C-alpha atoms as an extended CHARMM CRD file, in Angstrom:
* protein
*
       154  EXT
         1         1  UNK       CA              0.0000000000        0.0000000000        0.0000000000  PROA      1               0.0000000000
         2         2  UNK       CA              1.2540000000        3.1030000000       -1.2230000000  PROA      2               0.0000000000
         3         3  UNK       CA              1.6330000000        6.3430000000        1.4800000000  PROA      3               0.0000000000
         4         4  UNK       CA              1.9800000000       10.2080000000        1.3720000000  PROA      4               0.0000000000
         5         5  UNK       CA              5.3150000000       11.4080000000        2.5380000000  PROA      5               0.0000000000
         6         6  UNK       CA              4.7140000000       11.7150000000        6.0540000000  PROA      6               0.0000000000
         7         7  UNK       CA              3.6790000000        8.1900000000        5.6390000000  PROA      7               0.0000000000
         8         8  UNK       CA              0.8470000000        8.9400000000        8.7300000000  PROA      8               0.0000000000
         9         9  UNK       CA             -1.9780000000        8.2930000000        5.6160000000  PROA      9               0.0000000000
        10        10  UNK       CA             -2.3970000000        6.3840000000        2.1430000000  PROA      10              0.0000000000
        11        11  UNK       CA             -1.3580000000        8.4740000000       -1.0720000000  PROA      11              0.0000000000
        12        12  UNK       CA             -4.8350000000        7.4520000000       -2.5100000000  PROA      12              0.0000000000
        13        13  UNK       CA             -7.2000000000        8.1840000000        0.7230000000  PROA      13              0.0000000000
        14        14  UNK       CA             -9.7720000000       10.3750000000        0.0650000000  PROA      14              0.0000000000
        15        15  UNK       CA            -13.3320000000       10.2500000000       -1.0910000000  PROA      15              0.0000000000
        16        16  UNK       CA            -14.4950000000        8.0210000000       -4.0300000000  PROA      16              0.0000000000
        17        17  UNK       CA            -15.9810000000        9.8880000000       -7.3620000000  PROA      17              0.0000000000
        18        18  UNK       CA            -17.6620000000        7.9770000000       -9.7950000000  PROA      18              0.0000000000
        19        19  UNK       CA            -16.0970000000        8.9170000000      -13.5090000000  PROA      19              0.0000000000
        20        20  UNK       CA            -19.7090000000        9.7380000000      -14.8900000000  PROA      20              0.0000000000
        21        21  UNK       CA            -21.0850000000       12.7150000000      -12.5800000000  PROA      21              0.0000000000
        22        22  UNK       CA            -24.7980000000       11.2140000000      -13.1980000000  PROA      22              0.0000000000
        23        23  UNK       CA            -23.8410000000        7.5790000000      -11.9880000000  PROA      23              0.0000000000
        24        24  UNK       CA            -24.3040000000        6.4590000000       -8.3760000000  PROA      24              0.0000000000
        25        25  UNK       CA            -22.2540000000        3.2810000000       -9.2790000000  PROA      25              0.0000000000
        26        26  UNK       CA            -18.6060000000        2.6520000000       -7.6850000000  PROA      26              0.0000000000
        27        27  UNK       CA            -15.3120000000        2.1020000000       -9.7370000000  PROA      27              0.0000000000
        28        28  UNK       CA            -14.5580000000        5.6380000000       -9.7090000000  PROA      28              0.0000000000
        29        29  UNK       CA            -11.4740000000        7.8590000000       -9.2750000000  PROA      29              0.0000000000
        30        30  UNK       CA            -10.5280000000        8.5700000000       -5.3220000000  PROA      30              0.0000000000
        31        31  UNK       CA            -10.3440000000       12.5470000000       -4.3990000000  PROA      31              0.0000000000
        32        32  UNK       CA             -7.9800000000       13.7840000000       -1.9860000000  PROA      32              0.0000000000
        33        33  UNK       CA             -9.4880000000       15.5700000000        0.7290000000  PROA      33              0.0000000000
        34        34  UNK       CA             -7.1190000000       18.6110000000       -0.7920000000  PROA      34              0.0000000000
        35        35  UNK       CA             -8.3840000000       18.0130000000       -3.5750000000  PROA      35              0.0000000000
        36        36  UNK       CA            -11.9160000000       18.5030000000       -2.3720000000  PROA      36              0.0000000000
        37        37  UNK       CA            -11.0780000000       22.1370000000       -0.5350000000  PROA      37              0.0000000000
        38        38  UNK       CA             -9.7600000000       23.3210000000       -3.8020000000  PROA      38              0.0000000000
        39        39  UNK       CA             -5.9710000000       22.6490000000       -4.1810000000  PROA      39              0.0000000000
        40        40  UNK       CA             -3.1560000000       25.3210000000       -4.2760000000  PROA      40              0.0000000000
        41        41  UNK       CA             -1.7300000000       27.3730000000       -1.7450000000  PROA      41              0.0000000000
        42        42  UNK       CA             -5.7180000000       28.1500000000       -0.2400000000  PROA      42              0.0000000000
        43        43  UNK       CA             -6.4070000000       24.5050000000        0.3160000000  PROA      43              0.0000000000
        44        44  UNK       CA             -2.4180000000       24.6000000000        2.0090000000  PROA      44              0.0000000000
        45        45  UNK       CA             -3.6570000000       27.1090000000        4.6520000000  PROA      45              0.0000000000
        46        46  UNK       CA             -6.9270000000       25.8460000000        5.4500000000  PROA      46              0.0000000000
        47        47  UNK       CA             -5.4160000000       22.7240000000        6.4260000000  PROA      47              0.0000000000
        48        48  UNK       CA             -2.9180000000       23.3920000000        7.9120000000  PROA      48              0.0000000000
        49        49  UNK       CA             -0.1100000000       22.2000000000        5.9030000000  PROA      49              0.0000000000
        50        50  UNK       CA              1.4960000000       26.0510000000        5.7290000000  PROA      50              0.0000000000
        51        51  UNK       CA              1.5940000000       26.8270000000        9.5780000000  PROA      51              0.0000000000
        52        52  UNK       CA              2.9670000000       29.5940000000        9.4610000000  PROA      52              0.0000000000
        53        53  UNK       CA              0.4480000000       31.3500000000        6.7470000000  PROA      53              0.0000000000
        54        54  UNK       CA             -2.2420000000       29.7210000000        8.4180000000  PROA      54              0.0000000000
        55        55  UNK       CA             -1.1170000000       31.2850000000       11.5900000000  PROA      55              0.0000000000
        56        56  UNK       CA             -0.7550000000       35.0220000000        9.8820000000  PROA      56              0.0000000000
        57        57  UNK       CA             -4.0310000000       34.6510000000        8.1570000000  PROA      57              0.0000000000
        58        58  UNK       CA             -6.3060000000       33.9410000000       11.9850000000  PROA      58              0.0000000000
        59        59  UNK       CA             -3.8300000000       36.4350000000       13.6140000000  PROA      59              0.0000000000
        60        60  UNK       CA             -4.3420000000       38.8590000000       10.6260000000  PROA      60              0.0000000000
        61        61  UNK       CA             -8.5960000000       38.2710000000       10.7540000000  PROA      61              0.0000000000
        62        62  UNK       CA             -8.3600000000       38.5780000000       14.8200000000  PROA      62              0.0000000000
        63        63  UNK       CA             -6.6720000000       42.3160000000       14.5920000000  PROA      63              0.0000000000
        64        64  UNK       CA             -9.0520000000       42.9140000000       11.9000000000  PROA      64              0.0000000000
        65        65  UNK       CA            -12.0440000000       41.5940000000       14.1530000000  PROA      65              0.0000000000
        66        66  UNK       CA            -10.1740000000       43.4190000000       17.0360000000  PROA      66              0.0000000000
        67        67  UNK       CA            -10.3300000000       46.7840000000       15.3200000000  PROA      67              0.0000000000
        68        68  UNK       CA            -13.7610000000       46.6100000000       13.8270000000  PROA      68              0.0000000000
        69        69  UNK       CA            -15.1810000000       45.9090000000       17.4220000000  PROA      69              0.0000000000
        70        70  UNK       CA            -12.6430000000       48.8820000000       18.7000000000  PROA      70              0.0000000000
        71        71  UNK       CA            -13.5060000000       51.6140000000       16.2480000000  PROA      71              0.0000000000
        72        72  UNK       CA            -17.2750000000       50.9010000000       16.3080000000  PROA      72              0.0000000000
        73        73  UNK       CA            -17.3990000000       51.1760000000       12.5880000000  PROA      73              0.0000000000
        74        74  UNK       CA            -18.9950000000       49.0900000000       10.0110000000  PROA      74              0.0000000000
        75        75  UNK       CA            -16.9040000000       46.6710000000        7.3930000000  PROA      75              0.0000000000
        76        76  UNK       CA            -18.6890000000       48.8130000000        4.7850000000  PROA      76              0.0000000000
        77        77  UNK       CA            -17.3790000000       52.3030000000        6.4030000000  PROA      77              0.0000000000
        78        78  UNK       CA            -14.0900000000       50.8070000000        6.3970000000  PROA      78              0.0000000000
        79        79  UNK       CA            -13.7250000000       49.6760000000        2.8770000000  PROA      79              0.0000000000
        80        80  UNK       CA            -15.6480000000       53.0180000000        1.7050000000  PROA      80              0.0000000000
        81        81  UNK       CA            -12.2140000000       54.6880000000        3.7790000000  PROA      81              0.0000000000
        82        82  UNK       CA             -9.9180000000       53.1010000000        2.5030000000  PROA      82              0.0000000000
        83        83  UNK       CA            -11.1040000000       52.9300000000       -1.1750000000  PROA      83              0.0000000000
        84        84  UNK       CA            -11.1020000000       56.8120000000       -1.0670000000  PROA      84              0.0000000000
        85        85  UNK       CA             -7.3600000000       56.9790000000        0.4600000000  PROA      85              0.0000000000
        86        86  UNK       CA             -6.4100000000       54.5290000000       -2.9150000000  PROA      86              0.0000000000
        87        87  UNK       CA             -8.1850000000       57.3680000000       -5.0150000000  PROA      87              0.0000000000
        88        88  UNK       CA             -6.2790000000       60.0200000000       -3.1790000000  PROA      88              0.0000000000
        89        89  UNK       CA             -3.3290000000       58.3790000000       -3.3980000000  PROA      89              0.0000000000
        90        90  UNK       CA             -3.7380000000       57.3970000000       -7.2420000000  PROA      90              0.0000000000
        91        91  UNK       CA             -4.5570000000       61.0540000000       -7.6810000000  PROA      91              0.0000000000
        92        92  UNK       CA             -1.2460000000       62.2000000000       -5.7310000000  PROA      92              0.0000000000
        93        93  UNK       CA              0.7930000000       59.8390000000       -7.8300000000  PROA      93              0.0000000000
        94        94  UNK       CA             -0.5140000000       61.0840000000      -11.4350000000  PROA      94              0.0000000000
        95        95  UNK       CA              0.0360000000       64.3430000000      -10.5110000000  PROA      95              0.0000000000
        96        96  UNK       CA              3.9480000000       63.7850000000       -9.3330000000  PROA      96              0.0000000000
        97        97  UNK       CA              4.3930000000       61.7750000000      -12.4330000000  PROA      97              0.0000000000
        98        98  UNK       CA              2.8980000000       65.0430000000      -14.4710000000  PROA      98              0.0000000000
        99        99  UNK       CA              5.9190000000       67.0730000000      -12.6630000000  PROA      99              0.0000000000
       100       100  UNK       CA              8.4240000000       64.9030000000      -13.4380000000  PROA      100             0.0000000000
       101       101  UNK       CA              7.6320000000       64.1750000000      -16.6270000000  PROA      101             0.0000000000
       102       102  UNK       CA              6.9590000000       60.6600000000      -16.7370000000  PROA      102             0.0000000000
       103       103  UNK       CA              4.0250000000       58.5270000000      -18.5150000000  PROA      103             0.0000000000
       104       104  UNK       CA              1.4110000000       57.7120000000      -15.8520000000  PROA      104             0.0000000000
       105       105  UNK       CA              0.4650000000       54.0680000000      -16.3900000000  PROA      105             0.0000000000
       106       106  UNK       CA             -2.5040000000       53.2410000000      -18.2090000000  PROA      106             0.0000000000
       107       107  UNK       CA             -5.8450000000       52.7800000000      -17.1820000000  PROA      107             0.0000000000
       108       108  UNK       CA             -7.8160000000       49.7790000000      -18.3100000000  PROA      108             0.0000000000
       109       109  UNK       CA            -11.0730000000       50.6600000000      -20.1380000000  PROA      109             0.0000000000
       110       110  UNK       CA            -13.7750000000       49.7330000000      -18.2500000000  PROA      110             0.0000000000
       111       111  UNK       CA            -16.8790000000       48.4550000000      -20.3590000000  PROA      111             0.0000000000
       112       112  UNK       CA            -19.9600000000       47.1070000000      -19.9740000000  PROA      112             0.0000000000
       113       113  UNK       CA            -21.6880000000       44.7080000000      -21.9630000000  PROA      113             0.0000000000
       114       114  UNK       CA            -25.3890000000       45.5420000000      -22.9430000000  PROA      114             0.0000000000
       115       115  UNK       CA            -26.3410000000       41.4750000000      -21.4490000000  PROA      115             0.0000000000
       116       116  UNK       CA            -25.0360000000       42.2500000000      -18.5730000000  PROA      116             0.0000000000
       117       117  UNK       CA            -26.5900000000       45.8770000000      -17.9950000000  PROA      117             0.0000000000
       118       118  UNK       CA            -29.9290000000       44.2150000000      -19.1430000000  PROA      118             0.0000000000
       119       119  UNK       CA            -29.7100000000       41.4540000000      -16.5170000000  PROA      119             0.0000000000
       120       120  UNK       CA            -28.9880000000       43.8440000000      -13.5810000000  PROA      120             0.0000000000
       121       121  UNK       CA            -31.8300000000       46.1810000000      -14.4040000000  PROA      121             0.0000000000
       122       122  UNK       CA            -33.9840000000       42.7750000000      -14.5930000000  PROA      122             0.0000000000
       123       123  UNK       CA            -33.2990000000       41.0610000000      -11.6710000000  PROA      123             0.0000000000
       124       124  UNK       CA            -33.8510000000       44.7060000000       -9.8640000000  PROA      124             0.0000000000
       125       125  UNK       CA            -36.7770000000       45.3660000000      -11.7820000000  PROA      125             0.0000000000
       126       126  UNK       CA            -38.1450000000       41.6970000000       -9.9020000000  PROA      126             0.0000000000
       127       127  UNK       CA            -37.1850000000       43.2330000000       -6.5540000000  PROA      127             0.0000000000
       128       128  UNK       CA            -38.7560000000       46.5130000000       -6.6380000000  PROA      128             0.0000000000
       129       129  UNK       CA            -41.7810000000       44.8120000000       -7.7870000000  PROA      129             0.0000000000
       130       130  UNK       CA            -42.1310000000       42.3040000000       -4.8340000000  PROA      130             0.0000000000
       131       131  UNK       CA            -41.2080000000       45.0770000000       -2.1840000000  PROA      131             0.0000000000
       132       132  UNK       CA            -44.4090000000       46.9610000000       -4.3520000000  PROA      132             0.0000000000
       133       133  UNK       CA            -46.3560000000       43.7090000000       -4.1230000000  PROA      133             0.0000000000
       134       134  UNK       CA            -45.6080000000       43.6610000000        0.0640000000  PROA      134             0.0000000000
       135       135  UNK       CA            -46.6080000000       47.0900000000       -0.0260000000  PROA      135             0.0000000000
       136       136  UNK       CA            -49.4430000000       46.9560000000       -1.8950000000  PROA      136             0.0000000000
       137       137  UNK       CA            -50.7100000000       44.1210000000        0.5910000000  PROA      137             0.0000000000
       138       138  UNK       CA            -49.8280000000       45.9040000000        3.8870000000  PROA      138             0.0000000000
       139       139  UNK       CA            -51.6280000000       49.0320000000        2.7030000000  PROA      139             0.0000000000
       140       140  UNK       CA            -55.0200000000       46.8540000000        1.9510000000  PROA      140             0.0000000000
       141       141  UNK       CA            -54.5400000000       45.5370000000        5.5600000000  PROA      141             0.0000000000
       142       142  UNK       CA            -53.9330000000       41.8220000000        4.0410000000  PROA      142             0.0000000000
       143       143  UNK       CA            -51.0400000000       41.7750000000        6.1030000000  PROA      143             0.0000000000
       144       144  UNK       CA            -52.0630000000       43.0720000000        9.6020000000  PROA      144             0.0000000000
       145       145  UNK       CA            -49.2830000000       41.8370000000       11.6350000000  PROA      145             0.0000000000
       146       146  UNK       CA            -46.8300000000       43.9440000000        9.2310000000  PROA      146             0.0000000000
       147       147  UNK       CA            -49.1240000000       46.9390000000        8.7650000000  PROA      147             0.0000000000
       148       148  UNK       CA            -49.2190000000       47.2280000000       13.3430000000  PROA      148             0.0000000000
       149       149  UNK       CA            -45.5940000000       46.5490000000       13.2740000000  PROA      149             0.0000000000
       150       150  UNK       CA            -43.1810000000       49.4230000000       14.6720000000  PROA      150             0.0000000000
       151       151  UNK       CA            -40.9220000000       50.8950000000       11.2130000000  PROA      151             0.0000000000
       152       152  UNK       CA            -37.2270000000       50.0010000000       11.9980000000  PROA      152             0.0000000000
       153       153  UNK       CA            -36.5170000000       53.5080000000       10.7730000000  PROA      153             0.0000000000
       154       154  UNK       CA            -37.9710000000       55.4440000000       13.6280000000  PROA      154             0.0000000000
């Protein structure tokens, strides 16, 4: 029987696939359990097989959770922070790179397909329409228990 390198576990241990996705049926290919959690250098840290990165990353997400509990702001007034220091910062650089004549790096074009525009506006259109449909009800008094319920905006 064939085993991994720290020889603890077989090289083939894992969880058995069946070769056609729609078959039940055994005779399969074996996945590691790495395999499963994705591979790479992710799959590494999750399990442990990178100590040291796994170590930074909970260390890094505790100081994180740490701070967000110590500043009493939200992730979303955090990200909207820092996002505008980047712009600042992006604007700073151009305008060095202006005074000492250099090239400023180029911008990708952002573009939008038409699909994609058409898909956002539909699956909002569905939203605003059920929130109208809940409305519509609560104002007819179909819904009594939401129509006697206390706004959360007061």
């Amino acid at each position: 029987m064939e085993t991994s390198a720290s020889g603890a576990e077989p090289a083939n241990a894992g969880i058995e696939v069946s070769a056609d996705p729609c078959s039940s049926a055994g005779g399969g290919h074996r996945l590691s359990v790495h395999q499963i959690v994705g591979g790479g250098k992710a799959a590494d840290i999750i399990l442990w097989k990178c100590k040291r990165a796994t170590v930074g990353v909970i260390f890094g997400a505790t100081i994180a959770w740490w701070l967000f509990k110590k500043s009493e702001l939200s992730f979303l007034t955090i990200c909207c922070d820092v996002l505008l220091i980047l712009i600042v910062v992006q604007l700073i650089w151009v305008k060095i790179s202006g005074l000492l004549n250099k090239q400023p790096r180029q911008l990708p074009e952002l573009v939008l397909s038409e699909e994609m525009v058409n898909n956002a506006a539909a699956s909002f259109r569905v939203k605003v329409n059920n929130m109208l449909m809940i409305a519509h009800d609560i104002t007819l008094g179909k819904d009594f228990r939401l129509f006697f319920q206390e706004p959360l905006l007061w």
